[in-house]
Short mmCIF file of C-alpha atoms in Angstrom, two decimals:
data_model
loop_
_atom_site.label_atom_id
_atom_site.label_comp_id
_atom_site.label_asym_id
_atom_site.label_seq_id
_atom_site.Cartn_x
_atom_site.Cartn_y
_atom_site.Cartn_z
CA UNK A 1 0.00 0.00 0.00
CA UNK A 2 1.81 3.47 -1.06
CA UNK A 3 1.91 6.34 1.47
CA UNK A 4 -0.97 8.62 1.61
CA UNK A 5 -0.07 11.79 -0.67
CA UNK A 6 0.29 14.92 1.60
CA UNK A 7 -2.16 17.64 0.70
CA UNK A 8 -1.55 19.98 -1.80
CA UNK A 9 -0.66 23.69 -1.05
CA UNK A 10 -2.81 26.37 -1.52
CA UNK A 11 -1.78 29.37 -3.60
CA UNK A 12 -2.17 32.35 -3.02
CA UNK A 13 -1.19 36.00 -3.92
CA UNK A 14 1.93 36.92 -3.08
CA UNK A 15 2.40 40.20 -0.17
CA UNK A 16 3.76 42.67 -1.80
CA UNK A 17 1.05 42.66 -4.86
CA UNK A 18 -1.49 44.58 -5.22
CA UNK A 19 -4.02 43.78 -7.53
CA UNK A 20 -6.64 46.76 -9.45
CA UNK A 21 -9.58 45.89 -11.21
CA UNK A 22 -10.23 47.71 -14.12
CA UNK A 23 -13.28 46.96 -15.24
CA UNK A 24 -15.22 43.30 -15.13
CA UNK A 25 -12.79 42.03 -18.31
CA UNK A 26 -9.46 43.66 -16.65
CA UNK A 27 -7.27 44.17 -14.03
CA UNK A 28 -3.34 44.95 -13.38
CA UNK A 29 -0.89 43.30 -10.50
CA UNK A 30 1.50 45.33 -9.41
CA UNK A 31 4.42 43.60 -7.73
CA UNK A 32 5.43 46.24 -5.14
CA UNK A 33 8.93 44.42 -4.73
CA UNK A 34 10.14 43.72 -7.95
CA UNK A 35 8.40 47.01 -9.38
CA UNK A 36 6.97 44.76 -12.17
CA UNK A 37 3.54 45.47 -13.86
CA UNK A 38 1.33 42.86 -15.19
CA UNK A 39 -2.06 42.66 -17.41
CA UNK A 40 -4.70 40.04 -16.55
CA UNK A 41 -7.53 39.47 -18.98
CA UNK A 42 -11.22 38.38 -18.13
CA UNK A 43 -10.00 34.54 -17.31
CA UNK A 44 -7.08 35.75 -15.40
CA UNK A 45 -8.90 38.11 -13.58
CA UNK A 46 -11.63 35.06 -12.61
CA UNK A 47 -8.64 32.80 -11.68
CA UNK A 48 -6.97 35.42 -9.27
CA UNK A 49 -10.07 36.25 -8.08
CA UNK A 50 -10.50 32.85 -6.53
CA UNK A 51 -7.03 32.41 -5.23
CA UNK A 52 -7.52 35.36 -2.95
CA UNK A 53 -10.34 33.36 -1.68
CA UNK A 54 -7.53 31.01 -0.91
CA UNK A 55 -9.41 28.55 -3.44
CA UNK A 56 -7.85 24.89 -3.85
CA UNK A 57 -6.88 24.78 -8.05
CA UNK A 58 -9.90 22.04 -8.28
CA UNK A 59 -12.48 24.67 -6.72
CA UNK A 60 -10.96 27.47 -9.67
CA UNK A 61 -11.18 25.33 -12.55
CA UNK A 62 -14.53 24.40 -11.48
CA UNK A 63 -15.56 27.68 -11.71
CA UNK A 64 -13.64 28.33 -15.11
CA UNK A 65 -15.34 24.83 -16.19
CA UNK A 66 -18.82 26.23 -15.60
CA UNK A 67 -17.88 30.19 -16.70
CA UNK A 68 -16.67 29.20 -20.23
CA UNK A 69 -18.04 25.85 -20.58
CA UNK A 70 -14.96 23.44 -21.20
CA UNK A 71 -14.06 20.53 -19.50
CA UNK A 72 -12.62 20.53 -16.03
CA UNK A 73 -10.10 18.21 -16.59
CA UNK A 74 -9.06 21.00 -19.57
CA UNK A 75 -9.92 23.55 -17.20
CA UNK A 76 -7.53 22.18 -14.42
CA UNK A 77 -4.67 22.27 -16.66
CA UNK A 78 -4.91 25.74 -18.13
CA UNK A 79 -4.89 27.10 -13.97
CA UNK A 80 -2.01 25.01 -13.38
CA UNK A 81 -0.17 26.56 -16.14
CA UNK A 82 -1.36 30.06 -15.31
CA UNK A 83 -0.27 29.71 -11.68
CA UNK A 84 2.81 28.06 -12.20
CA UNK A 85 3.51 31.37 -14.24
CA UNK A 86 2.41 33.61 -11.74
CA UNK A 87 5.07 31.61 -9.17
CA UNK A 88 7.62 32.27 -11.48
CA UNK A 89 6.55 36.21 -11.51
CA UNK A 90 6.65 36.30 -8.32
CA UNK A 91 2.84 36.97 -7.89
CA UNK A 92 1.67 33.89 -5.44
CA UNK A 93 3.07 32.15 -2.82
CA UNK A 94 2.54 28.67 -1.57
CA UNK A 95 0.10 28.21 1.76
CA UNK A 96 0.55 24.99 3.49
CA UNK A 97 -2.93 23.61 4.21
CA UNK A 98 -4.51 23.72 7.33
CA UNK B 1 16.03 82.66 13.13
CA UNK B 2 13.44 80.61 11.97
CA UNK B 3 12.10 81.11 8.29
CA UNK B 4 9.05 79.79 6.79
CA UNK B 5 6.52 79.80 3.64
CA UNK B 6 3.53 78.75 3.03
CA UNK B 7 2.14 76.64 -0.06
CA UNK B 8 -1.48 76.27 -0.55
CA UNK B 9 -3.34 73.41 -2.64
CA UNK B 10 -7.25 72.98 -2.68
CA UNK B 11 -8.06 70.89 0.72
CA UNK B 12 -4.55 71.48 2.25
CA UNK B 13 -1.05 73.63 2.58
CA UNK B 14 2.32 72.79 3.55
CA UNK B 15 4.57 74.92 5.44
CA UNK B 16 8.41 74.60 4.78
CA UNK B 17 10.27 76.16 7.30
CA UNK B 18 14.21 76.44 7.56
CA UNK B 19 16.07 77.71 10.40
CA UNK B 20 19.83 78.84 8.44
CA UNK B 21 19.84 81.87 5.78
CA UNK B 22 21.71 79.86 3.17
CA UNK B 23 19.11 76.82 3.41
CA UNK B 24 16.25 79.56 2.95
CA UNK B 25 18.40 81.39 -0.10
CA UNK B 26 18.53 77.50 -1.75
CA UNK B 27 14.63 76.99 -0.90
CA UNK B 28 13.49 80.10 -2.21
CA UNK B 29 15.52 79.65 -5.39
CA UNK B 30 13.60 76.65 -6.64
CA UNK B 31 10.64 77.81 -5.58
CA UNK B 32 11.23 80.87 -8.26
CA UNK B 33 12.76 78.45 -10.82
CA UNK B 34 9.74 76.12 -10.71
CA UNK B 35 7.14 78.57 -10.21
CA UNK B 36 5.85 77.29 -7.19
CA UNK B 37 3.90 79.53 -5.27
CA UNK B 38 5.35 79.98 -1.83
CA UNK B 39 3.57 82.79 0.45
CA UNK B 40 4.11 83.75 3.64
CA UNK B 41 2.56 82.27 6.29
CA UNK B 42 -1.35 83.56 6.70
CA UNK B 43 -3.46 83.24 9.98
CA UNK B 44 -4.03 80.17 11.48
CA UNK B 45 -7.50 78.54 11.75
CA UNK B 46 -8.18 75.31 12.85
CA UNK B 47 -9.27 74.14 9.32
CA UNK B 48 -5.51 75.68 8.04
CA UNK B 49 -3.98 73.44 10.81
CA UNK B 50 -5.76 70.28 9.90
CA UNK B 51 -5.27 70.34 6.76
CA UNK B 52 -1.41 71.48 6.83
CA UNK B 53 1.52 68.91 6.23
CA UNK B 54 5.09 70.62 7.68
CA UNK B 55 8.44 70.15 6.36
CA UNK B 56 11.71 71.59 8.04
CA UNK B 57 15.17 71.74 6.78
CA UNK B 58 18.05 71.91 9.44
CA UNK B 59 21.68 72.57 8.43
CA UNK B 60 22.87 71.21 11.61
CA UNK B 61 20.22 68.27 12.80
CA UNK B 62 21.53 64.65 11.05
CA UNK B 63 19.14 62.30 10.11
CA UNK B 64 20.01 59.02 9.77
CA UNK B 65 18.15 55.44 8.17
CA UNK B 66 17.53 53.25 10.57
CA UNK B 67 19.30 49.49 10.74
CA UNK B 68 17.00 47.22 8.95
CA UNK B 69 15.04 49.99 6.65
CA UNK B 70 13.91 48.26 3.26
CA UNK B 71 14.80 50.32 -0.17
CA UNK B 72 11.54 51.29 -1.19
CA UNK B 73 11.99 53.10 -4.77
CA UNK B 74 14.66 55.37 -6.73
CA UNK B 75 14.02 58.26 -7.98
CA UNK B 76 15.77 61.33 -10.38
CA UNK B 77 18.57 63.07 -9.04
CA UNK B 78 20.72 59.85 -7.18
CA UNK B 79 17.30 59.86 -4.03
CA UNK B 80 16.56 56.56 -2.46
CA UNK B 81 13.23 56.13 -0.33
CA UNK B 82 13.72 53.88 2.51
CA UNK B 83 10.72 52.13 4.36
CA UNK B 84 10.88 51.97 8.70
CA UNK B 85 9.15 51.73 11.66
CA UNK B 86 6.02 53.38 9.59
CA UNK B 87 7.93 55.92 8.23
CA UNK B 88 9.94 56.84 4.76
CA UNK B 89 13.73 57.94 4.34
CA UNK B 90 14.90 59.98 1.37
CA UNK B 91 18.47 60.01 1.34
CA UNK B 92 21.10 60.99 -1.87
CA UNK B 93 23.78 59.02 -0.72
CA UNK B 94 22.49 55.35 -0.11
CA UNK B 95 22.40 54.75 3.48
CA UNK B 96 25.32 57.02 4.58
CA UNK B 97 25.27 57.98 8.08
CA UNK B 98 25.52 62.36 7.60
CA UNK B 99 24.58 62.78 4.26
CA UNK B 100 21.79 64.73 3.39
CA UNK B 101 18.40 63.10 4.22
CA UNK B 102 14.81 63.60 5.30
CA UNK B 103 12.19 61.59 7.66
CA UNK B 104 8.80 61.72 7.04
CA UNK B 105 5.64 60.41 8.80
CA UNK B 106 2.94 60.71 6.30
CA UNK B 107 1.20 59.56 9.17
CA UNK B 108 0.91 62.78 11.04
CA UNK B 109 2.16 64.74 7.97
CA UNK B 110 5.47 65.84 9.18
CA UNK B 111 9.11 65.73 7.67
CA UNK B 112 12.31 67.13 9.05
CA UNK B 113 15.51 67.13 6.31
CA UNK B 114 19.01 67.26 7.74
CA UNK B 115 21.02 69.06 4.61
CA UNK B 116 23.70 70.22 6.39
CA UNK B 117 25.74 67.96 3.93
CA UNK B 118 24.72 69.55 0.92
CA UNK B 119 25.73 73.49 1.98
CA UNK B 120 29.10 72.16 3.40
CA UNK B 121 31.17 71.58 -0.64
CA UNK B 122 30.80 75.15 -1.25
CA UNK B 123 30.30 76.92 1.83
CA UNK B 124 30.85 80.62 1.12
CA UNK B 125 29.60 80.94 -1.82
CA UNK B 126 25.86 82.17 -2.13
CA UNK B 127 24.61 79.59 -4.28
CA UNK B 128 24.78 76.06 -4.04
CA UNK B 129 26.48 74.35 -6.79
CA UNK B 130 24.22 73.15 -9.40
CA UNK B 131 24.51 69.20 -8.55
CA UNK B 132 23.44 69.94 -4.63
CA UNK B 133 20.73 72.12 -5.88
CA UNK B 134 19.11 69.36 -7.63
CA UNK B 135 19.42 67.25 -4.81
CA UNK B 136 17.93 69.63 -2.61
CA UNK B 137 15.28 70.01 -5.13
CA UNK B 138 14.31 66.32 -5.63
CA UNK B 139 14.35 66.21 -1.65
CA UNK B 140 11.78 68.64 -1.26
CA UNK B 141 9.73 67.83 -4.32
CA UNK B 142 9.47 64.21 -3.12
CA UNK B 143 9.13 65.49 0.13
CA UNK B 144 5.73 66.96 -0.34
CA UNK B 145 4.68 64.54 -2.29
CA UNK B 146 4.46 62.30 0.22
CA UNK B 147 3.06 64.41 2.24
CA UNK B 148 0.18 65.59 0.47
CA UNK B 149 -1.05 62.07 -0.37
CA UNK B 150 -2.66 62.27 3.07
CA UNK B 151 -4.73 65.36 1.95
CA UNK B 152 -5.64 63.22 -0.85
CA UNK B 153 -3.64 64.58 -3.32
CA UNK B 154 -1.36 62.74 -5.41
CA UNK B 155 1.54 63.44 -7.94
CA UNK B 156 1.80 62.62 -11.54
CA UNK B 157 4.48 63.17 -14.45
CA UNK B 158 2.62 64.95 -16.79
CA UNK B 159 1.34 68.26 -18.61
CA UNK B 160 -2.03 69.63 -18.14
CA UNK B 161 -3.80 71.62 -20.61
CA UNK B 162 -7.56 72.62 -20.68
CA UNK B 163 -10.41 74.39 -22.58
CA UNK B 164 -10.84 76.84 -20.05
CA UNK B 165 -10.27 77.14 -16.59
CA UNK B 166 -11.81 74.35 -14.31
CA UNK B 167 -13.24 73.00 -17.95
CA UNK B 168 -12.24 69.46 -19.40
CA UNK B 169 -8.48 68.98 -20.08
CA UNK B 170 -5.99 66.37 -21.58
CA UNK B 171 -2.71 65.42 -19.90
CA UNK B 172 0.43 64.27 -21.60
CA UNK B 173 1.81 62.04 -19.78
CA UNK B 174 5.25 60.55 -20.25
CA UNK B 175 9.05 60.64 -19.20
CA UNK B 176 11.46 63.27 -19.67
CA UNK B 177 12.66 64.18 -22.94
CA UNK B 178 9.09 62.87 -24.29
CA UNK B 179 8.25 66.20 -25.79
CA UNK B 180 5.23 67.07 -22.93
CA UNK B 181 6.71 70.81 -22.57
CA UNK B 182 6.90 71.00 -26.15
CA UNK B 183 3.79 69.96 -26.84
CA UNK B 184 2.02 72.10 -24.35
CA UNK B 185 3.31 75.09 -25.26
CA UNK B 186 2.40 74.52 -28.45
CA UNK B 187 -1.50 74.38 -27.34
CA UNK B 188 -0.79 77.24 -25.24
CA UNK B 189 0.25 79.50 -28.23
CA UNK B 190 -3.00 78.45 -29.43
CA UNK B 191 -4.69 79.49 -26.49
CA UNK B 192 -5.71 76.82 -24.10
CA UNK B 193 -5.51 77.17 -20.63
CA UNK B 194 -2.71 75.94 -19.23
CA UNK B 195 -1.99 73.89 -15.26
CA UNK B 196 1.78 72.73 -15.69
CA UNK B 197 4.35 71.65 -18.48
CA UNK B 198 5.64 68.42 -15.79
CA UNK B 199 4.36 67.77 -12.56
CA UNK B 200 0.29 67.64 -11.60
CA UNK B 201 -1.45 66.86 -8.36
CA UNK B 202 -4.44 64.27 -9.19
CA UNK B 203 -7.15 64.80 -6.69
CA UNK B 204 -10.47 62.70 -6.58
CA UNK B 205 -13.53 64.50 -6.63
CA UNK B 206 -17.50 63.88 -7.06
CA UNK B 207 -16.96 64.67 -10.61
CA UNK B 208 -14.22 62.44 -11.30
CA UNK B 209 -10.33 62.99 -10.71
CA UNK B 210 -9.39 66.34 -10.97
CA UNK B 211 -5.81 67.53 -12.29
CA UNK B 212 -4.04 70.84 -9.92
CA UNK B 213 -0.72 72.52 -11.33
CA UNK B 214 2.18 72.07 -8.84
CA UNK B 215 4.87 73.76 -10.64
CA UNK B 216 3.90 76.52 -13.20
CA UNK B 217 6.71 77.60 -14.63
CA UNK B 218 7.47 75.49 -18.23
CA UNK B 219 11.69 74.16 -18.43
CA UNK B 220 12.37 73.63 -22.18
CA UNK B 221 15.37 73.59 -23.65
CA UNK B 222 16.22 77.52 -25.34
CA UNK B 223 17.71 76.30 -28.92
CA UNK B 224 15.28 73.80 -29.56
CA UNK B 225 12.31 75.95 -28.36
CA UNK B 226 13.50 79.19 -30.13
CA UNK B 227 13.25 77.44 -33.62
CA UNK B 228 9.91 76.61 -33.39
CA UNK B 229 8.61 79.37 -31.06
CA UNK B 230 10.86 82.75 -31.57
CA UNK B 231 9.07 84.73 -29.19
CA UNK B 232 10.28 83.43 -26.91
CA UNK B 233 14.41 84.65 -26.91
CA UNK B 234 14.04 86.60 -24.51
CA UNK B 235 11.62 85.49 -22.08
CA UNK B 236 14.11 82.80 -20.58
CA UNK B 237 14.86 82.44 -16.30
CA UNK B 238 17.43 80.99 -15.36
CA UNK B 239 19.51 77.11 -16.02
CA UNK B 240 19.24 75.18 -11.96
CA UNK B 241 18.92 71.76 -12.47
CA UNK B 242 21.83 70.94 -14.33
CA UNK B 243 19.94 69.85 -17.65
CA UNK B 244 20.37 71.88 -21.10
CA UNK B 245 16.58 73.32 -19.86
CA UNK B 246 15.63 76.76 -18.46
CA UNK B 247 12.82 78.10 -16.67
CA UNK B 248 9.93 79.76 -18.63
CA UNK B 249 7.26 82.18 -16.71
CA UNK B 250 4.17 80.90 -18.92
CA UNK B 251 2.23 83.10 -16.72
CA UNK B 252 3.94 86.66 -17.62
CA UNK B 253 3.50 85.92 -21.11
CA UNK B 254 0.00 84.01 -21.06
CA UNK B 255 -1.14 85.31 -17.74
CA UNK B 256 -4.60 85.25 -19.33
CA UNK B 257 -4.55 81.03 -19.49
CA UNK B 258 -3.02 80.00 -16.31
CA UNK B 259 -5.58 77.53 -15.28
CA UNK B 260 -6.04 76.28 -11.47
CA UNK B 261 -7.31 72.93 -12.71
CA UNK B 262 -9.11 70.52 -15.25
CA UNK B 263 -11.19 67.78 -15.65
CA UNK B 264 -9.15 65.06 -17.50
CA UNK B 265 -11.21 63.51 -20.58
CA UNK B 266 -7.87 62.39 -22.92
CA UNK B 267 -4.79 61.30 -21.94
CA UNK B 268 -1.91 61.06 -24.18
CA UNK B 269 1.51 59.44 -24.32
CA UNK B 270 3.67 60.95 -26.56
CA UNK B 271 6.82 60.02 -28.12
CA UNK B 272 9.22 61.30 -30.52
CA UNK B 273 8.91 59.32 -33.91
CA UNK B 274 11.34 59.16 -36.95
CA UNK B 275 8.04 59.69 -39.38
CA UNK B 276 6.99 62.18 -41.37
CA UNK B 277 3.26 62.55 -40.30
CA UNK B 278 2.18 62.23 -36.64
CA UNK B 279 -0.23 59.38 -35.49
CA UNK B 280 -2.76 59.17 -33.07
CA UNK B 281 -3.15 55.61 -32.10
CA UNK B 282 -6.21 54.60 -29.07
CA UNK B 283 -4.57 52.11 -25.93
CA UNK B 284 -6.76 50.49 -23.76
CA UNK B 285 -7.13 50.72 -20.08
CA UNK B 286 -4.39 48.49 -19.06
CA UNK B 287 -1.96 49.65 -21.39
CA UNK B 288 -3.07 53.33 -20.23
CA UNK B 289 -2.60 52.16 -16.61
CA UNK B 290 0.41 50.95 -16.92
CA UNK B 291 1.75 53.89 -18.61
CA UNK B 292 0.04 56.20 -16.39
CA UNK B 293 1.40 54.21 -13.01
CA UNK B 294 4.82 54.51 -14.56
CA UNK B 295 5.12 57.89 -13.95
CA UNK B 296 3.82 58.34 -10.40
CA UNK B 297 6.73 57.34 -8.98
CA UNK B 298 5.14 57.35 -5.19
CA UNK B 299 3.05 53.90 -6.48
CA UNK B 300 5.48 51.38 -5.28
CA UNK B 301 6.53 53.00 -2.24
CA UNK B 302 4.86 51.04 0.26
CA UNK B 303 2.28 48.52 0.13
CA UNK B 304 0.88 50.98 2.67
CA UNK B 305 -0.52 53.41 0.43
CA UNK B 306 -0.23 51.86 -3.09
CA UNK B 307 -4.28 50.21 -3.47
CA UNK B 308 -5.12 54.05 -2.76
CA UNK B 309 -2.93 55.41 -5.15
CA UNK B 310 -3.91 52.72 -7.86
CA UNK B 311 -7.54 53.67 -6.90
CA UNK B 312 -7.24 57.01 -8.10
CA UNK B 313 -5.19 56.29 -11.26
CA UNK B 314 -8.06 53.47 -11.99
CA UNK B 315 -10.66 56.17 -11.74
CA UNK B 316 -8.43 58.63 -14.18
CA UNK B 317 -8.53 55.69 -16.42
CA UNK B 318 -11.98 55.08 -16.15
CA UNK B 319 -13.02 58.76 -17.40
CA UNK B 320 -10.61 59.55 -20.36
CA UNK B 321 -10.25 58.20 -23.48
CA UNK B 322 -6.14 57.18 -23.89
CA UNK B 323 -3.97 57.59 -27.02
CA UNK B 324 -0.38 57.37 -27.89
CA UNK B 325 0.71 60.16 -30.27
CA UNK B 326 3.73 59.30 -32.00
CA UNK B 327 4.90 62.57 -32.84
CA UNK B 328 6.67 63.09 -36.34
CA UNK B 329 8.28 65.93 -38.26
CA UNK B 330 5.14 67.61 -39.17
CA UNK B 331 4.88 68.60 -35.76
CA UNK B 332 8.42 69.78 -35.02
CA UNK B 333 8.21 71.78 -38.08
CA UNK B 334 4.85 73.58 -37.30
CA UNK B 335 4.00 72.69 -33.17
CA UNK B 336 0.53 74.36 -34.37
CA UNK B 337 -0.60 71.65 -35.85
CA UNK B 338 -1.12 69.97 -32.24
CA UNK B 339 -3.96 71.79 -31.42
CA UNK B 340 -5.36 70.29 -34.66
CA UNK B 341 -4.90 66.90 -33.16
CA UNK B 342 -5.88 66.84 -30.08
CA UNK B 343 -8.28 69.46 -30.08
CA UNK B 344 -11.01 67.27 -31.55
CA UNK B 345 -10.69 64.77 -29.01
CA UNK B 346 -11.67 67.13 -26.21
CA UNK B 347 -14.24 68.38 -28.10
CA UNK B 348 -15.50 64.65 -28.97
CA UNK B 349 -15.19 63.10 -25.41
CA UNK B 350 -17.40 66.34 -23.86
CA UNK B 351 -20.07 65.02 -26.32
CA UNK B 352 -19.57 61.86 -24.72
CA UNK B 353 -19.94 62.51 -21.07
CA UNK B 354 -22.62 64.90 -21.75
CA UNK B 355 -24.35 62.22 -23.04
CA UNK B 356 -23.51 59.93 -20.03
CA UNK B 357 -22.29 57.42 -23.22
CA UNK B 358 -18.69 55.72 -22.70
CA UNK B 359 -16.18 57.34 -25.22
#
């Protein structure tokens, strides 16, 4: 019997960003720190959105499953990508689980 | 003997006070070159007092960064902003215990600068050299900055030009050497009101976010300037900061048009472009915010303040339509046809808000 796998960390955004909403398709992150700037568009915005709600990556693609109507296993791949790029930005963190 | 003036902004002042006769010569000096308007203290009221932010320069007090203090931001001029114990250090000279520096505690709007340093290369001569007097300059400038953000009143890079007085305006917003002066002067011949030709206060109102001048006075460099605008030979102040510029009083030749604020409906990013014909190209919002947030330096000072400060620039954003104007030889070689440009944008973005419609 393998060992039970330990629970995966949430992500979350990073301290020193600060995030602006532009309108409901927009919104910037500023990266106090590094004094970088970046864009997010409409599906961006709804990812980040739920990672400040400290969402698990299963609980975002759900909701980007049911907002543009793909698959969730398609769904849960496209937020992995996008927040593996956001860890290399800088822009989220890694919360152990509680 | 203790020296002070008094500058006033809509919703709040900020006294600068100074205590030796060459720090007041130095102080006065770029208030003159800039155009900023420093008055004598008036009577005190407990609305003046509330809304005042202070600032004092000592030639003999030190002040020094405290162990631990994280480098905030760099700005013009060699200044560093350091971030402790709820306060922010400008200093010229990294970290270095004596050199010239400030405190300031936005919190209870209050700054003391210990310049001694900077009065000390050239000490008997009656002006500081050029170098220290930029130094001094970006000191204070920043300075107040700070300060004022607690009045709600923040700074931004740009030049602000309007219809009429208190009417809608358009702000050119860019780095140095981006052709902002240029191009407002060129409206100005024209006859629009004019705010500043580099540095604007944003201040969020019921109305929207508002645009105040902070310095009046127009720096453009004489040769350039004088080939496209002849009049103006011999209407020059004097060379400070150490740049090819000099000071223009806008107001003694225009004093007709010197506008005490706008209503922002276009803002435009100009650069200089190898073309023959200038371009007008729209940006969206996050393009326009990120150029806009690029020059208001203050932004990434602190996570402290910064969501306010992005508020404000987000509400900007939200009311103005946002080009980039690539700016050719047609408009070196006649700066009148600006007016033509951009002029129809004001005129077509009133239509728009009178309308309540989205531009």
């Amino acid at each position: 019997m393998s060992d039970p796998q330990p629970p995966a960390p949430r992500w979350v955004p990073a301290p020193d960003v600060t995030y602006t909403k532009l309108d409901e398709e927009e919104a910037v992150l500023l990266n106090l720190e590094t004094k970088q700037y970046f864009s997010l568009n409409e599906t961006g915005l709804l990812i980040w959105e739920r990672l400040q709600e400290q969402s698990a990556l299963a609980d975002v693609a759900a909701a980007l499953s049911q907002s543009y109507d793909v698959e969730q296993e398609a769904a849960l791949r496209y937020v992995r990508r996008f927040v593996e790029t956001l860890r290399q930005d800088g822009l989220v963190t890694a919360q152990a689980p509680s | 003997m203790k020296q002070q003036v008094q500058i006033s902004f809509p919703g709040a002042q900020a006294q600068v006070r100074w205590e030796a006769a060459a720090v007041g010569r130095a102080l006065r000096d770029i208030f003159r070159y800039f155009g900023i308007a420093a008055e004598p203290p008036g009577e005190e009221t407990s609305e003046t007092s509330a809304a005042r932010v202070t600032l004092r320069f000592s030639s003999t007090e030190t002040v020094s960064v405290p162990q631990g203090a994280v480098r905030a931001a760099s700005f013009d001029a060699g200044i560093t902003a350091w971030r402790a114990e709820g306060r922010v250090f400008l200093t010229t000279e990294g970290a270095a215990a004596g050199g010239p520096a400030v405190r300031l505690d936005p919190a209870a709007g209050a700054g003391v600068g210990g310049v001694g340093a900077l009065f000390r290369e050239a000490p008997g001569q009656k002006r500081l050299p050029v170098a220290r007097h930029r130094e001094l300059t970006g000191l204070l400038v920043l300075s107040l900055f700070i300060l004022l953000r607690r009045h709600g009143l923040y700074p931004l890079h740009a030049a602000a030009l309007g219809t009429e007085d208190g009417g809608a305006g358009v702000l050119f917003i860019g780095a140095s050497g981006a052709g902002k002066s240029t191009l407002a002067y060129s409206l100005v011949r024209e006859g629009w009101a004019y705010l500043s030709d580099d540095s604007v206060l944003l201040r969020p109102g019921p109305a929207g976010v508002e645009a105040l001048p902070f310095r009046r006075k127009f720096g453009l460099e004489p040769e350039a300037a004088e080939a496209a605008f002849p009049e103006l030979a011999s209407a020059w102040g004097p060379r400070l900061t150490g740049t090819d510029k000099r000071s223009l009083a806008v107001s003694k030749l225009r004093p007709a048009q010197a506008a005490t604020r706008c209503l922002p409906r276009v803002l435009i990013f100009p650069e200089i472009a190898d073309r023959p014909e200038s371009e007008l190209r729209p940006v969206g919002k996050a393009e326009a915010m990120h150029a806009t947030t690029g020059q208001s330096a203050l932004v990434t000072l602190g996570p402290d303040w910064a969501p306010r400060h992005l508020s404000v620039l987000v509400r900007l954003i939200g009311h103005t339509q946002h080009f980039r104007l690539l700016a050719g030889r047609d408009l070196r070689n006649d700066p009148a046809h600006v007016a033509g440009l951009i002029g129809p944008l004001l005129h077509r973005s009133d239509a728009h808000a009178a309308t309540g419609n989205a531009p």
